[in-house]
Amino acid sequence: MKEIAVALVGNPNVGKSALLNAISGSDIKVGNWPGVTVEKLEATLTYKDYKIRFIDLPGIYSLRNQSAEEKITIDFLLKERPDVILNVVDATNLRRNLYLTFQLLELEIPMVISLNIWDEAVEKGIIIDYEKMSKLLCCPVVPTSAKNKTGINQLLEKILEIYESKKFVQCEHFESQIEEYLKKVIVLVKEYNPVLLDIYPKRYLAISLLEGSLKDSISPALEESLEKIRNEIKSLYKKDVKTFIVEERYGNVLSVYHQTVKKQQEDVVDSSITLDKIFLHRYLGLPIFLLLVWIVFEITFKVSSPYVEWLDKVLSVVSGWTLSLLSSINTNDLLKSFIAEGVLGGVGFVLTFIPVLFTLYVMIAILEGSGYIARAAFLMDRFFSSIGLSGKSFIPLLLGFGCNVPAVYATKTIENTREKILTTLMIPFMSCGARLTVFAFFVSVFFKNHGGLVIFSLYLIGIITAVIVALLLNKFHFKTQSEFFIMELPPYRLPTFRYILKNAWIRVKSFIVEAGTFIFAMSVLIWFLTNIPYGAKKDETILAKVSQKVAVIFEPLGFGTWEATASLFSGFVAKEVVLSTMGNIYVGEKIEEETKELSFQEGVKEIVVEFVDANINLLKNFMAVFGFVKVESEEEFNKSLADSIRSAFTPASAYSFLVFLLLYTPCLATVFAIKQELNSYKWMFISIAINFSSAWIMSFIVYRILTFYNF
């Protein structure tokens, strides 16, 4: 079976990923390009007697080799030399898209052009003579619609056809005089630096040398000859070569466009313009944006929560079955505890993120596919530019108040590497819902009369710390000014149900495969620390011994005891377990549900009943988002634990503990999400260090101020 490598190249928002979905189904691997944060999609398809590997390159507007996305694309096309380039262009926006097409043709790689979003072009009355376009561009042109899955087989046939022909026809699009100069450059290269012809395609090499690129790779004699040619061109056309070549390409774009494209309905009002008057309105735009973000926030966490609880019940039933099985074969208590709490507990911890992430990715796919994400970034850009970010950072940061893990994954929408790193490092400072349960408990014990004010102050400290960290990193590490935010606003579109679900599933699958294994391993490790030696007293476990050594670090913060330190250690697994760990340490009993022993039939029945309840709760939560029903919640705190905490902390040390809990190292799921999104262990460890040091400094300041005033 022959293997073909096909690189998908095109502008942003032309439907490359959707086309890849339509071609290959859901069998897409999600990752990052080596050493950078730019997302990489790959898919392999068996078609006839060929195994075709598609590589989706980042969306770019040109091959200028300036942005990370452009560098990745050029490096891949020049070094990997795919068998075929699949140039995906937006059929409704050809004048902008064809500039990149002309640059790709200069690489002399066999190419097929996909006129994607063809269905919308037809609806808008745009008539494209694609057969004539094919002749003008000297490569096959196929109309496609990823949304309707039309043109896919024709596209695959053209890819096979051009691959088998092994021919690349290079049309000469520049003025004849310039074409002669390009040939002259190749003659000079053969004379002075022939090795360059083994590295670069001839036409790309000749144009790059004339434009003044690749200066470090050529001899002084060649550079001298090139400079003479540049001066001749400048004298002939009264323009420098670089400007002249850019203008030539744009001239070719307009020529092809006017020869092949006709519009039937010039007087039809573009619906995108009408919608932009509402969504980008000077006064209405921001409230509408905040309303939509609130809806995303509410739906993500309220819709997913019934299924998180259901998965917890499923795991409880499975845990009961497992314990029964282990008891029936006389397994010792240590192994039973390890399997039930370590292994199944780790699996359960991973599973709880799936409903949240799936719902979030569905919401993001809707916003992104509809074209609204670009408008949101535009609206929030002015404020965020003051701290070195763009408007695209707002949504991930806001989601961080619900859960840091999906918030980190939401940074996928940020293309700029510096902004993505800064935003990702700020997210752990946003107080997630898990931390709120601990805040509420301590407030009920120490600050009952000023609970709202205390919790608000904690959220505010998190935001202020995040801004300070962003400003310091921007000033001393990145040392760059905020760049001008330039982005094309895509037309509004209605994303298909299939696109939304596939998009969400591909990313959730990536989380399960990559992050899930790491989280599971760390959960098992934490189990060992908290249970070995098995059956020992609570102050003799490995966790207790380590905590006793580390506790001295927290003495200046007012809570330098091994019990408080051990609670913070467990918070690294998940902030939710801080209270249960405190209950186990301070009171000597576990705050957890008893595992029921159910027969197989009883267990299945309970899983089904709980699933029905989850769907009923989903409906209630969904209606609660829009205020149709009120969902009541109950908070019950262990009184024995409250008494023990009251005797172990003062109000000042309790508030200092909460500040530290707010800012220190996020849960391990967030830590791995940071590694996965930034594609770097370096930034993962930097994030841990920044969070820990910020937490220590802020807690120290808070504790000293409060004790100074005898609080």
mmCIF file of C-alpha atoms in Angstrom, residues 21 28 67 81 83 116 133 153 193 230 241 258 263 318 324 363 378 416 476 530 554 574 577 617 689 708:
data_model
loop_
_atom_site.group_PDB
_atom_site.id
_atom_site.type_symbol
_atom_site.label_atom_id
_atom_site.label_comp_id
_atom_site.label_asym_id
_atom_site.label_seq_id
_atom_site.Cartn_x
_atom_site.Cartn_y
_atom_site.Cartn_z
ATOM 1 C CA ASN A 21 -13.154 16.021 9.888
ATOM 2 C CA ILE A 28 -7.949 12.749 14.378
ATOM 3 C CA SER A 67 4.808 34.467 13.335
ATOM 4 C CA ARG A 81 8.397 18.116 1.632
ATOM 5 C CA ASP A 83 3.824 14.714 -1.422
ATOM 6 C CA ASN A 116 -14.262 25.191 0.544
ATOM 7 C CA MET A 133 -9.225 28.937 -12.344
ATOM 8 C CA ASN A 153 -14.364 12.005 -3.159
ATOM 9 C CA ASN A 193 26.264 28.462 -4.158
ATOM 10 C CA ARG A 230 18.035 44.473 -7.466
ATOM 11 C CA VAL A 241 12.215 44.402 -5.413
ATOM 12 C CA HIS A 258 -11.861 38.966 -12.037
ATOM 13 C CA LYS A 263 -21.507 37.940 -8.222
ATOM 14 C CA VAL A 318 -18.136 -0.579 40.643
ATOM 15 C CA SER A 324 -16.985 -7.911 47.154
ATOM 16 C CA MET A 363 -19.855 25.669 23.962
ATOM 17 C CA PHE A 378 -12.186 42.519 19.557
ATOM 18 C CA ASN A 416 -0.174 34.350 20.004
ATOM 19 C CA PHE A 476 11.150 41.262 32.825
ATOM 20 C CA THR A 530 -1.270 8.815 52.734
ATOM 21 C CA PHE A 554 4.665 27.777 56.931
ATOM 22 C CA ALA A 574 -7.730 18.146 44.202
ATOM 23 C CA VAL A 577 -10.185 16.710 49.247
ATOM 24 C CA ASN A 617 -31.296 17.280 37.316
ATOM 25 C CA ALA A 689 7.051 27.942 41.268
ATOM 26 C CA PHE A 708 -0.248 43.721 63.750
#
